[in-house]
JSON list of C-alpha atoms in Angstrom, two decimals:
[
{"chain": "H", "resi": 3, "resn": "ASN", "atom": "CA", "xyz": [-175.57, -193.08, 84.34]},
{"chain": "H", "resi": 4, "resn": "ASP", "atom": "CA", "xyz": [-171.77, -193.28, 82.89]},
{"chain": "H", "resi": 5, "resn": "PHE", "atom": "CA", "xyz": [-171.85, -195.73, 79.77]},
{"chain": "H", "resi": 6, "resn": "ARG", "atom": "CA", "xyz": [-168.37, -195.46, 79.22]},
{"chain": "H", "resi": 7, "resn": "SER", "atom": "CA", "xyz": [-167.89, -196.99, 75.47]},
{"chain": "H", "resi": 8, "resn": "LEU", "atom": "CA", "xyz": [-165.98, -195.97, 72.69]},
{"chain": "H", "resi": 9, "resn": "SER", "atom": "CA", "xyz": [-169.04, -193.61, 71.50]},
{"chain": "H", "resi": 10, "resn": "SER", "atom": "CA", "xyz": [-168.83, -190.10, 72.09]},
{"chain": "H", "resi": 11, "resn": "ASP", "atom": "CA", "xyz": [-171.56, -189.89, 74.56]},
{"chain": "H", "resi": 12, "resn": "PRO", "atom": "CA", "xyz": [-170.84, -190.85, 78.00]},
{"chain": "H", "resi": 13, "resn": "ASN", "atom": "CA", "xyz": [-174.24, -191.21, 78.77]},
{"chain": "H", "resi": 14, "resn": "LYS", "atom": "CA", "xyz": [-175.48, -192.45, 75.89]},
{"chain": "H", "resi": 15, "resn": "LEU", "atom": "CA", "xyz": [-176.58, -196.42, 75.83]},
{"chain": "H", "resi": 16, "resn": "VAL", "atom": "CA", "xyz": [-176.67, -197.92, 72.53]},
{"chain": "H", "resi": 17, "resn": "PHE", "atom": "CA", "xyz": [-178.21, -201.29, 72.13]},
{"chain": "H", "resi": 18, "resn": "ALA", "atom": "CA", "xyz": [-176.52, -202.93, 68.46]},
{"chain": "H", "resi": 19, "resn": "TYR", "atom": "CA", "xyz": [-177.65, -205.40, 66.49]},
{"chain": "H", "resi": 20, "resn": "PHE", "atom": "CA", "xyz": [-175.32, -206.76, 63.77]},
{"chain": "H", "resi": 21, "resn": "GLY", "atom": "CA", "xyz": [-176.18, -209.82, 60.93]},
{"chain": "H", "resi": 22, "resn": "GLN", "atom": "CA", "xyz": [-179.11, -210.67, 58.66]},
{"chain": "H", "resi": 23, "resn": "ALA", "atom": "CA", "xyz": [-182.78, -208.97, 58.04]},
{"chain": "H", "resi": 24, "resn": "ASN", "atom": "CA", "xyz": [-184.53, -212.09, 58.15]},
{"chain": "H", "resi": 25, "resn": "PRO", "atom": "CA", "xyz": [-187.89, -213.37, 60.47]},
{"chain": "H", "resi": 26, "resn": "TRP", "atom": "CA", "xyz": [-185.59, -215.98, 62.16]},
{"chain": "H", "resi": 27, "resn": "LYS", "atom": "CA", "xyz": [-183.13, -213.18, 63.45]},
{"chain": "H", "resi": 28, "resn": "GLY", "atom": "CA", "xyz": [-185.76, -211.77, 65.72]},
{"chain": "H", "resi": 29, "resn": "ILE", "atom": "CA", "xyz": [-185.07, -208.14, 64.74]},
{"chain": "H", "resi": 30, "resn": "ASP", "atom": "CA", "xyz": [-188.66, -207.15, 65.06]},
{"chain": "H", "resi": 31, "resn": "LEU", "atom": "CA", "xyz": [-188.31, -208.53, 68.68]},
{"chain": "H", "resi": 32, "resn": "ILE", "atom": "CA", "xyz": [-185.08, -206.50, 69.77]},
{"chain": "H", "resi": 33, "resn": "ILE", "atom": "CA", "xyz": [-187.12, -203.14, 68.04]},
{"chain": "H", "resi": 34, "resn": "GLU", "atom": "CA", "xyz": [-190.13, -204.26, 70.03]},
{"chain": "H", "resi": 35, "resn": "SER", "atom": "CA", "xyz": [-188.35, -204.43, 73.09]},
{"chain": "H", "resi": 36, "resn": "PHE", "atom": "CA", "xyz": [-186.44, -201.56, 72.87]},
{"chain": "H", "resi": 37, "resn": "LEU", "atom": "CA", "xyz": [-189.42, -199.33, 72.13]},
{"chain": "H", "resi": 38, "resn": "THR", "atom": "CA", "xyz": [-190.89, -200.51, 75.66]},
{"chain": "H", "resi": 39, "resn": "ILE", "atom": "CA", "xyz": [-187.69, -199.95, 77.67]},
{"chain": "H", "resi": 40, "resn": "TYR", "atom": "CA", "xyz": [-187.07, -196.58, 75.91]},
{"chain": "H", "resi": 41, "resn": "SER", "atom": "CA", "xyz": [-189.70, -194.31, 77.85]},
{"chain": "H", "resi": 42, "resn": "HIS", "atom": "CA", "xyz": [-187.57, -195.42, 80.98]},
{"chain": "H", "resi": 43, "resn": "TYR", "atom": "CA", "xyz": [-184.52, -194.37, 79.37]},
{"chain": "H", "resi": 44, "resn": "PRO", "atom": "CA", "xyz": [-184.41, -191.81, 76.41]},
{"chain": "H", "resi": 45, "resn": "SER", "atom": "CA", "xyz": [-181.07, -191.36, 76.22]},
{"chain": "H", "resi": 46, "resn": "ALA", "atom": "CA", "xyz": [-181.10, -195.17, 74.77]},
{"chain": "H", "resi": 47, "resn": "GLN", "atom": "CA", "xyz": [-180.53, -195.87, 71.07]},
{"chain": "H", "resi": 48, "resn": "LEU", "atom": "CA", "xyz": [-180.71, -198.89, 68.60]},
{"chain": "H", "resi": 49, "resn": "HIS", "atom": "CA", "xyz": [-178.34, -199.58, 65.72]},
{"chain": "H", "resi": 50, "resn": "LEU", "atom": "CA", "xyz": [-179.76, -202.03, 63.40]},
{"chain": "H", "resi": 51, "resn": "ASN", "atom": "CA", "xyz": [-176.82, -202.71, 61.30]},
{"chain": "H", "resi": 52, "resn": "GLY", "atom": "CA", "xyz": [-177.90, -205.02, 58.32]},
{"chain": "H", "resi": 53, "resn": "LEU", "atom": "CA", "xyz": [-181.46, -203.34, 57.64]},
{"chain": "H", "resi": 54, "resn": "SER", "atom": "CA", "xyz": [-181.91, -200.24, 55.74]},
{"chain": "H", "resi": 55, "resn": "GLN", "atom": "CA", "xyz": [-185.12, -198.42, 54.87]},
{"chain": "H", "resi": 56, "resn": "LYS", "atom": "CA", "xyz": [-184.96, -199.11, 51.61]},
{"chain": "H", "resi": 57, "resn": "MET", "atom": "CA", "xyz": [-184.66, -203.08, 52.32]},
{"chain": "H", "resi": 58, "resn": "LEU", "atom": "CA", "xyz": [-188.51, -202.01, 53.72]},
{"chain": "H", "resi": 59, "resn": "GLU", "atom": "CA", "xyz": [-189.99, -200.10, 50.86]},
{"chain": "H", "resi": 60, "resn": "SER", "atom": "CA", "xyz": [-188.44, -201.77, 47.98]},
{"chain": "H", "resi": 61, "resn": "SER", "atom": "CA", "xyz": [-190.48, -204.04, 45.86]},
{"chain": "H", "resi": 62, "resn": "GLU", "atom": "CA", "xyz": [-187.04, -205.90, 44.93]},
{"chain": "H", "resi": 63, "resn": "SER", "atom": "CA", "xyz": [-186.43, -206.45, 48.65]},
{"chain": "H", "resi": 64, "resn": "HIS", "atom": "CA", "xyz": [-185.26, -210.07, 49.75]},
{"chain": "H", "resi": 65, "resn": "LEU", "atom": "CA", "xyz": [-187.07, -209.38, 53.20]},
{"chain": "H", "resi": 66, "resn": "GLU", "atom": "CA", "xyz": [-190.68, -211.72, 53.60]},
{"chain": "H", "resi": 67, "resn": "LEU", "atom": "CA", "xyz": [-193.31, -209.34, 53.30]},
{"chain": "H", "resi": 68, "resn": "ARG", "atom": "CA", "xyz": [-194.87, -210.07, 56.97]},
{"chain": "H", "resi": 69, "resn": "PHE", "atom": "CA", "xyz": [-191.67, -209.27, 58.38]},
{"chain": "H", "resi": 70, "resn": "ALA", "atom": "CA", "xyz": [-190.81, -206.35, 56.60]},
{"chain": "H", "resi": 71, "resn": "GLU", "atom": "CA", "xyz": [-194.64, -204.95, 57.48]},
{"chain": "H", "resi": 72, "resn": "ARG", "atom": "CA", "xyz": [-194.07, -206.03, 60.96]},
{"chain": "H", "resi": 73, "resn": "CYS", "atom": "CA", "xyz": [-190.65, -203.90, 61.36]},
{"chain": "H", "resi": 74, "resn": "ALA", "atom": "CA", "xyz": [-191.88, -200.67, 59.41]},
{"chain": "H", "resi": 75, "resn": "VAL", "atom": "CA", "xyz": [-195.16, -200.35, 61.70]},
{"chain": "H", "resi": 76, "resn": "LEU", "atom": "CA", "xyz": [-192.79, -201.01, 64.48]},
{"chain": "H", "resi": 77, "resn": "LEU", "atom": "CA", "xyz": [-190.07, -198.17, 63.21]},
{"chain": "H", "resi": 78, "resn": "ASP", "atom": "CA", "xyz": [-193.06, -196.17, 62.52]},
{"chain": "H", "resi": 79, "resn": "SER", "atom": "CA", "xyz": [-194.05, -196.01, 66.29]},
{"chain": "H", "resi": 80, "resn": "ALA", "atom": "CA", "xyz": [-190.24, -195.31, 67.16]},
{"chain": "H", "resi": 81, "resn": "PRO", "atom": "CA", "xyz": [-189.37, -191.86, 68.51]},
{"chain": "H", "resi": 82, "resn": "LYS", "atom": "CA", "xyz": [-187.22, -189.47, 66.08]},
{"chain": "H", "resi": 83, "resn": "GLY", "atom": "CA", "xyz": [-183.54, -190.73, 66.67]},
{"chain": "H", "resi": 84, "resn": "SER", "atom": "CA", "xyz": [-184.38, -193.86, 68.65]},
{"chain": "H", "resi": 85, "resn": "VAL", "atom": "CA", "xyz": [-183.55, -196.14, 65.99]},
{"chain": "H", "resi": 86, "resn": "VAL", "atom": "CA", "xyz": [-180.69, -196.41, 63.74]},
{"chain": "H", "resi": 87, "resn": "LEU", "atom": "CA", "xyz": [-180.74, -198.19, 60.26]},
{"chain": "H", "resi": 88, "resn": "ARG", "atom": "CA", "xyz": [-177.67, -198.56, 59.59]},
{"chain": "H", "resi": 89, "resn": "GLY", "atom": "CA", "xyz": [-177.84, -201.09, 56.33]},
{"chain": "H", "resi": 90, "resn": "PRO", "atom": "CA", "xyz": [-175.60, -203.29, 55.16]},
{"chain": "H", "resi": 91, "resn": "TYR", "atom": "CA", "xyz": [-172.19, -203.64, 55.92]},
{"chain": "H", "resi": 92, "resn": "GLU", "atom": "CA", "xyz": [-168.43, -204.83, 54.73]},
{"chain": "H", "resi": 93, "resn": "GLU", "atom": "CA", "xyz": [-166.18, -206.59, 56.91]},
{"chain": "H", "resi": 94, "resn": "ASP", "atom": "CA", "xyz": [-163.66, -203.86, 57.06]},
{"chain": "H", "resi": 95, "resn": "GLU", "atom": "CA", "xyz": [-166.33, -201.41, 58.09]},
{"chain": "H", "resi": 96, "resn": "LEU", "atom": "CA", "xyz": [-167.46, -203.88, 61.22]},
{"chain": "H", "resi": 97, "resn": "THR", "atom": "CA", "xyz": [-165.25, -202.81, 63.79]},
{"chain": "H", "resi": 98, "resn": "ALA", "atom": "CA", "xyz": [-166.34, -198.83, 63.44]},
{"chain": "H", "resi": 99, "resn": "ARG", "atom": "CA", "xyz": [-169.55, -199.75, 64.12]},
{"chain": "H", "resi": 100, "resn": "MET", "atom": "CA", "xyz": [-168.90, -201.58, 67.05]},
{"chain": "H", "resi": 101, "resn": "ALA", "atom": "CA", "xyz": [-167.23, -198.95, 68.04]},
{"chain": "H", "resi": 102, "resn": "ASP", "atom": "CA", "xyz": [-170.34, -196.88, 68.54]},
{"chain": "H", "resi": 103, "resn": "ALA", "atom": "CA", "xyz": [-171.81, -199.78, 70.67]},
{"chain": "H", "resi": 104, "resn": "ASN", "atom": "CA", "xyz": [-172.24, -200.91, 74.20]},
{"chain": "H", "resi": 105, "resn": "VAL", "atom": "CA", "xyz": [-173.72, -204.06, 74.18]},
{"chain": "H", "resi": 106, "resn": "VAL", "atom": "CA", "xyz": [-174.70, -206.21, 71.37]},
{"chain": "H", "resi": 107, "resn": "VAL", "atom": "CA", "xyz": [-178.18, -207.80, 70.71]},
{"chain": "H", "resi": 108, "resn": "MET", "atom": "CA", "xyz": [-179.57, -211.18, 69.64]},
{"chain": "H", "resi": 109, "resn": "ALA", "atom": "CA", "xyz": [-182.58, -212.71, 69.39]},
{"chain": "H", "resi": 110, "resn": "SER", "atom": "CA", "xyz": [-182.66, -215.70, 66.90]},
{"chain": "H", "resi": 111, "resn": "ARG", "atom": "CA", "xyz": [-185.08, -217.67, 67.37]},
{"chain": "H", "resi": 112, "resn": "TRP", "atom": "CA", "xyz": [-183.73, -220.78, 65.92]},
{"chain": "H", "resi": 113, "resn": "TYR", "atom": "CA", "xyz": [-181.14, -222.69, 67.74]},
{"chain": "H", "resi": 114, "resn": "GLU", "atom": "CA", "xyz": [-177.39, -220.74, 66.73]},
{"chain": "H", "resi": 115, "resn": "ASN", "atom": "CA", "xyz": [-174.93, -223.24, 66.41]},
{"chain": "H", "resi": 116, "resn": "ALA", "atom": "CA", "xyz": [-171.79, -221.21, 66.66]},
{"chain": "H", "resi": 117, "resn": "PRO", "atom": "CA", "xyz": [-172.75, -217.66, 65.78]},
{"chain": "H", "resi": 118, "resn": "MET", "atom": "CA", "xyz": [-169.67, -215.55, 64.47]},
{"chain": "H", "resi": 119, "resn": "VAL", "atom": "CA", "xyz": [-171.38, -212.34, 66.01]},
{"chain": "H", "resi": 120, "resn": "ILE", "atom": "CA", "xyz": [-170.56, -213.42, 69.36]},
{"chain": "H", "resi": 121, "resn": "GLN", "atom": "CA", "xyz": [-166.87, -213.99, 68.42]},
{"chain": "H", "resi": 122, "resn": "GLU", "atom": "CA", "xyz": [-167.01, -210.48, 66.92]},
{"chain": "H", "resi": 123, "resn": "SER", "atom": "CA", "xyz": [-168.59, -208.89, 70.15]},
{"chain": "H", "resi": 124, "resn": "PHE", "atom": "CA", "xyz": [-166.25, -210.31, 72.17]},
{"chain": "H", "resi": 125, "resn": "SER", "atom": "CA", "xyz": [-163.34, -209.65, 69.92]},
{"chain": "H", "resi": 126, "resn": "HIS", "atom": "CA", "xyz": [-164.01, -206.22, 70.11]},
{"chain": "H", "resi": 127, "resn": "GLY", "atom": "CA", "xyz": [-164.70, -205.88, 74.13]},
{"chain": "H", "resi": 128, "resn": "LEU", "atom": "CA", "xyz": [-168.89, -205.94, 73.76]},
{"chain": "H", "resi": 129, "resn": "PRO", "atom": "CA", "xyz": [-171.02, -207.96, 75.66]},
{"chain": "H", "resi": 130, "resn": "VAL", "atom": "CA", "xyz": [-173.48, -210.02, 74.32]},
{"chain": "H", "resi": 131, "resn": "ILE", "atom": "CA", "xyz": [-177.72, -210.21, 74.94]},
{"chain": "H", "resi": 132, "resn": "ALA", "atom": "CA", "xyz": [-179.05, -213.77, 73.74]},
{"chain": "H", "resi": 133, "resn": "PRO", "atom": "CA", "xyz": [-181.36, -215.82, 73.96]},
{"chain": "H", "resi": 134, "resn": "ARG", "atom": "CA", "xyz": [-181.09, -218.83, 76.36]},
{"chain": "H", "resi": 135, "resn": "LEU", "atom": "CA", "xyz": [-180.40, -221.47, 73.15]},
{"chain": "H", "resi": 136, "resn": "GLY", "atom": "CA", "xyz": [-178.02, -223.70, 71.23]},
{"chain": "H", "resi": 137, "resn": "GLY", "atom": "CA", "xyz": [-174.81, -222.38, 71.04]},
{"chain": "H", "resi": 138, "resn": "MET", "atom": "CA", "xyz": [-175.70, -219.06, 71.90]},
{"chain": "H", "resi": 139, "resn": "ALA", "atom": "CA", "xyz": [-176.20, -220.41, 75.34]},
{"chain": "H", "resi": 140, "resn": "GLU", "atom": "CA", "xyz": [-172.96, -222.39, 75.37]},
{"chain": "H", "resi": 141, "resn": "LYS", "atom": "CA", "xyz": [-171.10, -219.32, 74.35]},
{"chain": "H", "resi": 142, "resn": "ILE", "atom": "CA", "xyz": [-172.37, -216.76, 77.07]},
{"chain": "H", "resi": 143, "resn": "GLN", "atom": "CA", "xyz": [-172.21, -216.53, 80.67]},
{"chain": "H", "resi": 144, "resn": "HIS", "atom": "CA", "xyz": [-174.94, -214.43, 82.07]},
{"chain": "H", "resi": 145, "resn": "ARG", "atom": "CA", "xyz": [-173.60, -211.32, 84.05]},
{"chain": "H", "resi": 146, "resn": "GLN", "atom": "CA", "xyz": [-170.05, -212.19, 83.10]},
{"chain": "H", "resi": 147, "resn": "ASN", "atom": "CA", "xyz": [-169.43, -211.71, 79.10]},
{"chain": "H", "resi": 148, "resn": "GLY", "atom": "CA", "xyz": [-173.54, -210.91, 78.20]},
{"chain": "H", "resi": 149, "resn": "LEU", "atom": "CA", "xyz": [-177.17, -211.67, 79.53]},
{"chain": "H", "resi": 150, "resn": "LEU", "atom": "CA", "xyz": [-178.99, -214.85, 78.70]},
{"chain": "H", "resi": 151, "resn": "PHE", "atom": "CA", "xyz": [-183.03, -214.05, 77.99]},
{"chain": "H", "resi": 152, "resn": "ASP", "atom": "CA", "xyz": [-185.88, -216.69, 78.49]},
{"chain": "H", "resi": 153, "resn": "PRO", "atom": "CA", "xyz": [-187.17, -216.89, 74.84]},
{"chain": "H", "resi": 154, "resn": "LEU", "atom": "CA", "xyz": [-190.21, -218.46, 76.09]},
{"chain": "H", "resi": 155, "resn": "SER", "atom": "CA", "xyz": [-190.74, -214.70, 78.22]},
{"chain": "H", "resi": 156, "resn": "SER", "atom": "CA", "xyz": [-192.86, -212.04, 76.49]},
{"chain": "H", "resi": 157, "resn": "THR", "atom": "CA", "xyz": [-191.04, -209.99, 78.51]},
{"chain": "H", "resi": 158, "resn": "GLY", "atom": "CA", "xyz": [-187.89, -211.53, 78.67]},
{"chain": "H", "resi": 159, "resn": "LEU", "atom": "CA", "xyz": [-185.83, -209.23, 76.16]},
{"chain": "H", "resi": 160, "resn": "ALA", "atom": "CA", "xyz": [-187.12, -206.07, 77.41]},
{"chain": "H", "resi": 161, "resn": "ASP", "atom": "CA", "xyz": [-186.41, -207.15, 80.84]},
{"chain": "H", "resi": 162, "resn": "THR", "atom": "CA", "xyz": [-182.88, -207.54, 80.44]},
{"chain": "H", "resi": 163, "resn": "MET", "atom": "CA", "xyz": [-182.33, -204.30, 77.98]},
{"chain": "H", "resi": 164, "resn": "ARG", "atom": "CA", "xyz": [-183.84, -202.53, 80.96]},
{"chain": "H", "resi": 165, "resn": "TRP", "atom": "CA", "xyz": [-181.32, -204.18, 83.57]},
{"chain": "H", "resi": 166, "resn": "CYS", "atom": "CA", "xyz": [-178.51, -202.91, 81.09]},
{"chain": "H", "resi": 167, "resn": "THR", "atom": "CA", "xyz": [-179.94, -199.35, 81.79]},
{"chain": "H", "resi": 168, "resn": "ASP", "atom": "CA", "xyz": [-179.94, -199.20, 85.29]},
{"chain": "H", "resi": 169, "resn": "HIS", "atom": "CA", "xyz": [-176.83, -200.96, 86.14]},
{"chain": "H", "resi": 170, "resn": "PRO", "atom": "CA", "xyz": [-174.12, -198.83, 83.81]},
{"chain": "H", "resi": 171, "resn": "GLN", "atom": "CA", "xyz": [-171.37, -199.82, 85.97]},
{"chain": "H", "resi": 172, "resn": "LEU", "atom": "CA", "xyz": [-171.93, -203.52, 85.81]},
{"chain": "H", "resi": 173, "resn": "LEU", "atom": "CA", "xyz": [-172.23, -203.58, 81.98]},
{"chain": "H", "resi": 174, "resn": "HIS", "atom": "CA", "xyz": [-169.17, -201.87, 81.81]},
{"chain": "H", "resi": 175, "resn": "ASP", "atom": "CA", "xyz": [-167.44, -204.36, 83.87]},
{"chain": "H", "resi": 176, "resn": "MET", "atom": "CA", "xyz": [-168.91, -207.31, 81.42]},
{"chain": "H", "resi": 177, "resn": "ARG", "atom": "CA", "xyz": [-166.50, -205.22, 78.97]},
{"chain": "H", "resi": 178, "resn": "ALA", "atom": "CA", "xyz": [-163.07, -207.21, 80.21]},
{"chain": "H", "resi": 179, "resn": "HIS", "atom": "CA", "xyz": [-164.92, -210.62, 80.84]},
{"chain": "H", "resi": 180, "resn": "ALA", "atom": "CA", "xyz": [-165.89, -210.15, 76.83]},
{"chain": "H", "resi": 181, "resn": "SER", "atom": "CA", "xyz": [-162.40, -209.19, 75.73]},
{"chain": "H", "resi": 182, "resn": "ALA", "atom": "CA", "xyz": [-161.01, -212.13, 77.48]},
{"chain": "H", "resi": 183, "resn": "SER", "atom": "CA", "xyz": [-163.48, -214.17, 76.07]},
{"chain": "H", "resi": 184, "resn": "ALA", "atom": "CA", "xyz": [-162.36, -213.97, 72.25]},
{"chain": "H", "resi": 185, "resn": "LEU", "atom": "CA", "xyz": [-160.79, -217.20, 71.03]},
{"chain": "H", "resi": 186, "resn": "LYS", "atom": "CA", "xyz": [-157.21, -216.36, 70.01]},
{"chain": "H", "resi": 187, "resn": "ALA", "atom": "CA", "xyz": [-155.67, -218.16, 67.36]},
{"chain": "H", "resi": 188, "resn": "ALA", "atom": "CA", "xyz": [-152.59, -219.84, 69.37]},
{"chain": "H", "resi": 189, "resn": "GLN", "atom": "CA", "xyz": [-155.53, -220.84, 72.03]},
{"chain": "H", "resi": 190, "resn": "VAL", "atom": "CA", "xyz": [-157.55, -223.01, 69.29]},
{"chain": "H", "resi": 191, "resn": "LEU", "atom": "CA", "xyz": [-154.51, -224.25, 67.88]},
{"chain": "H", "resi": 192, "resn": "SER", "atom": "CA", "xyz": [-153.55, -225.55, 71.04]},
{"chain": "H", "resi": 193, "resn": "GLU", "atom": "CA", "xyz": [-156.42, -227.03, 71.39]},
{"chain": "H", "resi": 194, "resn": "HIS", "atom": "CA", "xyz": [-157.10, -228.82, 68.64]},
{"chain": "H", "resi": 195, "resn": "ILE", "atom": "CA", "xyz": [-153.75, -230.50, 68.43]},
{"chain": "H", "resi": 196, "resn": "GLY", "atom": "CA", "xyz": [-154.45, -231.66, 72.34]},
{"chain": "H", "resi": 197, "resn": "LEU", "atom": "CA", "xyz": [-157.94, -233.12, 71.45]},
{"chain": "H", "resi": 198, "resn": "TYR", "atom": "CA", "xyz": [-155.96, -234.77, 67.89]},
{"chain": "H", "resi": 199, "resn": "GLN", "atom": "CA", "xyz": [-153.16, -236.43, 70.55]},
{"chain": "H", "resi": 200, "resn": "THR", "atom": "CA", "xyz": [-155.67, -238.08, 72.57]},
{"chain": "H", "resi": 201, "resn": "LEU", "atom": "CA", "xyz": [-156.93, -239.77, 69.89]},
{"chain": "H", "resi": 202, "resn": "THR", "atom": "CA", "xyz": [-154.25, -240.97, 68.75]}
]
């Protein structure tokens, strides 16, 4: 296997979450699914950008208690080094953090409209795994610039993550499609002007 990411280890497959830490984003589902496939591919790693150990343990944390407890239980069962809590991040840290990833994972439980993380991922040449819901399904072309899974399936995300471990070359090839899917300012402006002209 050869995961030719920007990371230093070509054999390591890094799944990465970027975003807020709350139950609606499905971080607990991501952790659970990752642990399901980890025994199959122990060189995989999960980076959680937006969640820290302090957030899980602090009595002053904004995290909903049941959600925090579920994440803590899952993380306690994770083999050492398999899941990395990278904590909150600023906009100027995004590029460096995405450079460590091979694929971005989303598991939102709601119908996202136009999630910024998909655009950010495409801008960094990263394919995105997401549920077949709302704006996420509209932006991702399955097995072209990312992968879609059935959110109603109990194994949907885990099966999709396992597919990534089994198809490193196809996953790598998705990077070019992801980059081509990134919105360009000039393109967006031209499309808006064209739309306005049809209305006048």
